mmCIF file of C-alpha atoms in Angstrom:
data_model
loop_
_atom_site.group_PDB
_atom_site.id
_atom_site.type_symbol
_atom_site.label_atom_id
_atom_site.label_comp_id
_atom_site.label_asym_id
_atom_site.label_seq_id
_atom_site.Cartn_x
_atom_site.Cartn_y
_atom_site.Cartn_z
ATOM 1 C CA SER E 1443 108.775 109.523 99.043
ATOM 2 C CA GLN E 1444 105.396 111.109 98.549
ATOM 3 C CA VAL E 1445 103.255 113.391 100.654
ATOM 4 C CA VAL E 1446 99.479 112.977 100.499
ATOM 5 C CA PHE E 1447 97.089 115.692 101.665
ATOM 6 C CA TYR E 1448 93.369 115.420 102.329
ATOM 7 C CA ALA E 1449 90.973 118.357 102.284
ATOM 8 C CA PRO E 1450 88.858 119.528 105.158
ATOM 9 C CA ARG E 1451 85.160 118.854 104.669
ATOM 10 C CA ASP E 1452 84.325 122.446 103.713
ATOM 11 C CA PHE E 1453 86.167 122.234 100.358
ATOM 12 C CA SER E 1454 84.846 120.435 97.339
ATOM 13 C CA ARG E 1455 87.354 117.888 96.124
ATOM 14 C CA GLU E 1456 87.847 119.534 92.732
ATOM 15 C CA ASP E 1457 88.191 123.093 94.095
ATOM 16 C CA PHE E 1458 90.653 122.017 96.760
ATOM 17 C CA ARG E 1459 92.771 119.950 94.417
ATOM 18 C CA ALA E 1460 92.944 122.635 91.727
ATOM 19 C CA ALA E 1461 93.886 125.373 94.185
ATOM 20 C CA MET E 1462 96.524 123.290 95.945
ATOM 21 C CA GLU E 1463 98.052 121.877 92.778
ATOM 22 C CA ALA E 1464 98.434 125.453 91.486
ATOM 23 C CA GLU E 1465 100.351 126.376 94.672
ATOM 24 C CA THR E 1466 102.631 123.314 94.639
ATOM 25 C CA PRO E 1467 106.155 124.227 93.467
ATOM 26 C CA ALA E 1468 107.089 122.550 90.179
ATOM 27 C CA TYR E 1469 109.971 120.620 91.751
ATOM 28 C CA LEU E 1470 107.563 118.941 94.207
ATOM 29 C CA ARG E 1471 104.699 118.116 91.849
ATOM 30 C CA GLY E 1472 105.774 114.490 91.400
ATOM 31 C CA GLN E 1473 106.015 113.987 95.166
ATOM 32 C CA VAL E 1474 102.824 115.662 96.399
ATOM 33 C CA ARG E 1475 99.317 114.290 95.921
ATOM 34 C CA TRP E 1476 96.183 116.252 96.749
ATOM 35 C CA ARG E 1477 93.342 113.848 97.458
ATOM 36 C CA GLY E 1478 90.393 115.985 98.472
ATOM 37 C CA VAL E 1479 87.936 114.806 101.114
ATOM 38 C CA SER E 1480 88.458 111.321 102.512
ATOM 39 C CA PRO E 1481 85.412 109.179 103.319
ATOM 40 C CA GLY E 1482 87.040 108.172 106.610
ATOM 41 C CA PRO E 1483 90.259 107.440 108.450
ATOM 42 C CA ASP E 1484 90.699 103.879 107.150
ATOM 43 C CA HIS E 1485 90.616 105.183 103.584
ATOM 44 C CA ALA E 1486 93.186 107.894 104.305
ATOM 45 C CA PHE E 1487 95.425 105.717 106.469
ATOM 46 C CA ALA E 1488 95.552 102.971 103.818
ATOM 47 C CA GLU E 1489 98.196 104.959 101.936
ATOM 48 C CA THR E 1490 99.881 106.561 104.946
ATOM 49 C CA ASP E 1491 103.232 105.518 106.389
ATOM 50 C CA VAL E 1492 103.542 108.286 108.989
ATOM 51 C CA LEU E 1493 100.839 110.660 110.218
ATOM 52 C CA CYS E 1494 102.065 114.270 110.316
ATOM 53 C CA VAL E 1495 100.105 116.873 112.292
ATOM 54 C CA PRO E 1496 101.941 120.171 111.639
ATOM 55 C CA SER E 1497 99.268 122.404 113.169
ATOM 56 C CA GLY E 1498 100.193 125.546 115.055
ATOM 57 C CA PHE E 1499 97.704 124.514 117.742
ATOM 58 C CA GLU E 1500 95.709 121.380 118.427
ATOM 59 C CA ALA E 1501 94.052 120.918 121.807
ATOM 60 C CA PHE E 1502 93.594 117.149 121.444
ATOM 61 C CA PRO E 1503 93.936 115.877 117.865
ATOM 62 C CA LEU E 1504 91.756 112.779 117.582
ATOM 63 C CA VAL E 1505 93.428 111.876 114.299
ATOM 64 C CA MET E 1506 96.516 111.028 116.355
ATOM 65 C CA VAL E 1507 94.528 108.621 118.530
ATOM 66 C CA GLU E 1508 93.012 107.073 115.398
ATOM 67 C CA ALA E 1509 96.482 106.588 113.880
ATOM 68 C CA MET E 1510 98.050 105.250 117.068
ATOM 69 C CA THR E 1511 95.288 102.676 117.576
ATOM 70 C CA ARG E 1512 96.146 101.397 114.096
ATOM 71 C CA GLY E 1513 99.858 101.143 114.967
ATOM 72 C CA MET E 1514 100.827 104.061 112.732
ATOM 73 C CA PRO E 1515 103.810 106.266 113.660
ATOM 74 C CA VAL E 1516 102.924 109.884 114.449
ATOM 75 C CA MET E 1517 104.787 113.178 114.121
ATOM 76 C CA ALA E 1518 103.120 116.298 115.500
ATOM 77 C CA SER E 1519 103.809 119.898 116.478
ATOM 78 C CA ALA E 1520 104.422 120.547 120.163
ATOM 79 C CA SER E 1521 101.127 122.248 120.960
ATOM 80 C CA GLY E 1522 98.195 121.643 123.259
ATOM 81 C CA SER E 1523 98.192 118.091 124.606
ATOM 82 C CA VAL E 1524 100.364 116.694 121.797
ATOM 83 C CA PRO E 1525 103.552 116.290 123.870
ATOM 84 C CA GLU E 1526 101.628 114.320 126.518
ATOM 85 C CA MET E 1527 99.828 112.254 123.865
ATOM 86 C CA LEU E 1528 103.203 111.262 122.395
ATOM 87 C CA ASP E 1529 104.707 110.646 125.848
ATOM 88 C CA PHE E 1530 107.108 113.546 125.320
ATOM 89 C CA GLY E 1531 108.709 111.892 122.296
ATOM 90 C CA ALA E 1532 108.775 108.278 123.508
ATOM 91 C CA ALA E 1533 105.690 107.341 121.453
ATOM 92 C CA GLY E 1534 106.220 109.552 118.425
ATOM 93 C CA VAL E 1535 108.056 112.583 117.123
ATOM 94 C CA VAL E 1536 107.224 115.867 118.854
ATOM 95 C CA VAL E 1537 108.338 118.742 116.612
ATOM 96 C CA ASP E 1538 109.467 121.758 118.613
ATOM 97 C CA PRO E 1539 109.651 124.592 117.835
ATOM 98 C CA VAL E 1540 106.659 124.665 115.512
ATOM 99 C CA THR E 1541 108.496 126.121 112.535
ATOM 100 C CA VAL E 1542 109.149 125.139 108.931
ATOM 101 C CA PRO E 1543 112.884 124.537 109.624
ATOM 102 C CA ALA E 1544 112.072 122.295 112.625
ATOM 103 C CA TRP E 1545 109.529 120.308 110.586
ATOM 104 C CA THR E 1546 112.000 120.037 107.702
ATOM 105 C CA GLN E 1547 114.659 118.640 110.040
ATOM 106 C CA ALA E 1548 112.219 116.236 111.727
ATOM 107 C CA LEU E 1549 110.906 114.943 108.400
ATOM 108 C CA ARG E 1550 114.433 114.441 107.091
ATOM 109 C CA GLY E 1551 115.230 112.437 110.221
ATOM 110 C CA VAL E 1552 112.201 110.218 109.714
ATOM 111 C CA LEU E 1553 112.907 109.710 106.011
ATOM 112 C CA ASP E 1554 116.544 108.856 106.781
ATOM 113 C CA ASP E 1555 115.615 106.382 109.534
ATOM 114 C CA ARG E 1556 112.157 104.939 108.912
ATOM 115 C CA ALA E 1557 113.014 101.778 110.835
ATOM 116 C CA GLY E 1558 114.024 103.872 113.843
ATOM 117 C CA LEU E 1559 110.653 105.616 113.889
ATOM 118 C CA GLY E 1560 108.758 102.341 113.852
ATOM 119 C CA GLY E 1561 111.016 100.899 116.542
ATOM 120 C CA ARG E 1562 110.736 103.918 118.844
ATOM 121 C CA ALA E 1563 109.479 103.017 122.315
ATOM 122 C CA GLY E 1564 105.712 103.068 122.233
ATOM 123 C CA LEU E 1565 105.387 102.913 118.461
ATOM 124 C CA GLY E 1566 106.218 99.251 118.067
ATOM 125 C CA GLY E 1567 103.153 98.489 120.166
ATOM 126 C CA THR E 1568 100.671 101.256 119.491
ATOM 127 C CA GLY E 1569 97.709 99.048 118.701
ATOM 128 C CA PRO E 1570 94.529 99.265 120.773
ATOM 129 C CA PRO E 1571 95.902 97.376 123.833
ATOM 130 C CA ALA E 1572 99.028 99.562 124.065
ATOM 131 C CA VAL E 1573 97.099 102.804 123.595
ATOM 132 C CA ALA E 1574 94.523 101.743 126.201
ATOM 133 C CA SER E 1575 97.331 100.914 128.620
ATOM 134 C CA ALA E 1576 98.971 104.310 128.060
ATOM 135 C CA TRP E 1577 95.678 106.104 128.681
ATOM 136 C CA ALA E 1578 95.074 104.044 131.831
ATOM 137 C CA ARG E 1579 98.530 105.026 133.156
ATOM 138 C CA ALA E 1580 97.863 108.690 132.369
ATOM 139 C CA ALA E 1581 94.503 108.591 134.145
ATOM 140 C CA ALA E 1582 96.050 106.869 137.177
ATOM 141 C CA ASP E 1583 98.720 109.574 137.401
ATOM 142 C CA GLY E 1584 96.008 112.222 137.663
ATOM 143 C CA PRO E 1585 96.765 115.932 137.561
ATOM 144 C CA ARG E 1586 99.876 115.559 139.722
ATOM 145 C CA GLY E 1587 101.369 113.180 137.163
ATOM 146 C CA ARG E 1588 101.423 115.851 134.455
ATOM 147 C CA ARG E 1589 104.836 116.834 133.261
ATOM 148 C CA SER E 1590 103.888 120.169 131.701
ATOM 149 C CA TRP E 1591 100.987 122.455 130.947
#
C-alpha cells in the first residue's frame, strides 16, 4: 500500500516535496509519495483508491463531493458537515474521534477489508446519479431532517 500526498497551491512542488520527504520516517519512505501541486482532481484521483480527509475541521469539503461523484470511497474526520455528507457512516468512513490512533485504526480496517469499503451502502453507487439523489433527499428533509449539528 502507498499513500500519496498533494501540496496546497501555496507551495512550490520542489519546496514541498523536499520538506516533506525530509520529515518522512525512514521506515515509511517506500510507501509515501509526495506529489506536489496537482493540476486538477482527475489527475490526483487517477492514482487514488480511497480519499482520506484527516482534517481537524472542514465545513464542507468539496473534494469529498468530487470523489463521491467519481464513485471513489471516502474516509474523513468527523467535523463540520462531514458526518452528514457521509450519511453518518453509511456512505463512507467517518473517523471519530479525530485523533492519530482513531485514524490509524480506521485505515487498518480499510486496508484489511478493501472490498467491504467499496461495498458499503452508498459507496457501491456513488456516481453522479446516486450523489444527486442523496442531495435531493437531504434537501427534502430540510432543517428538521438533520440528525446532528
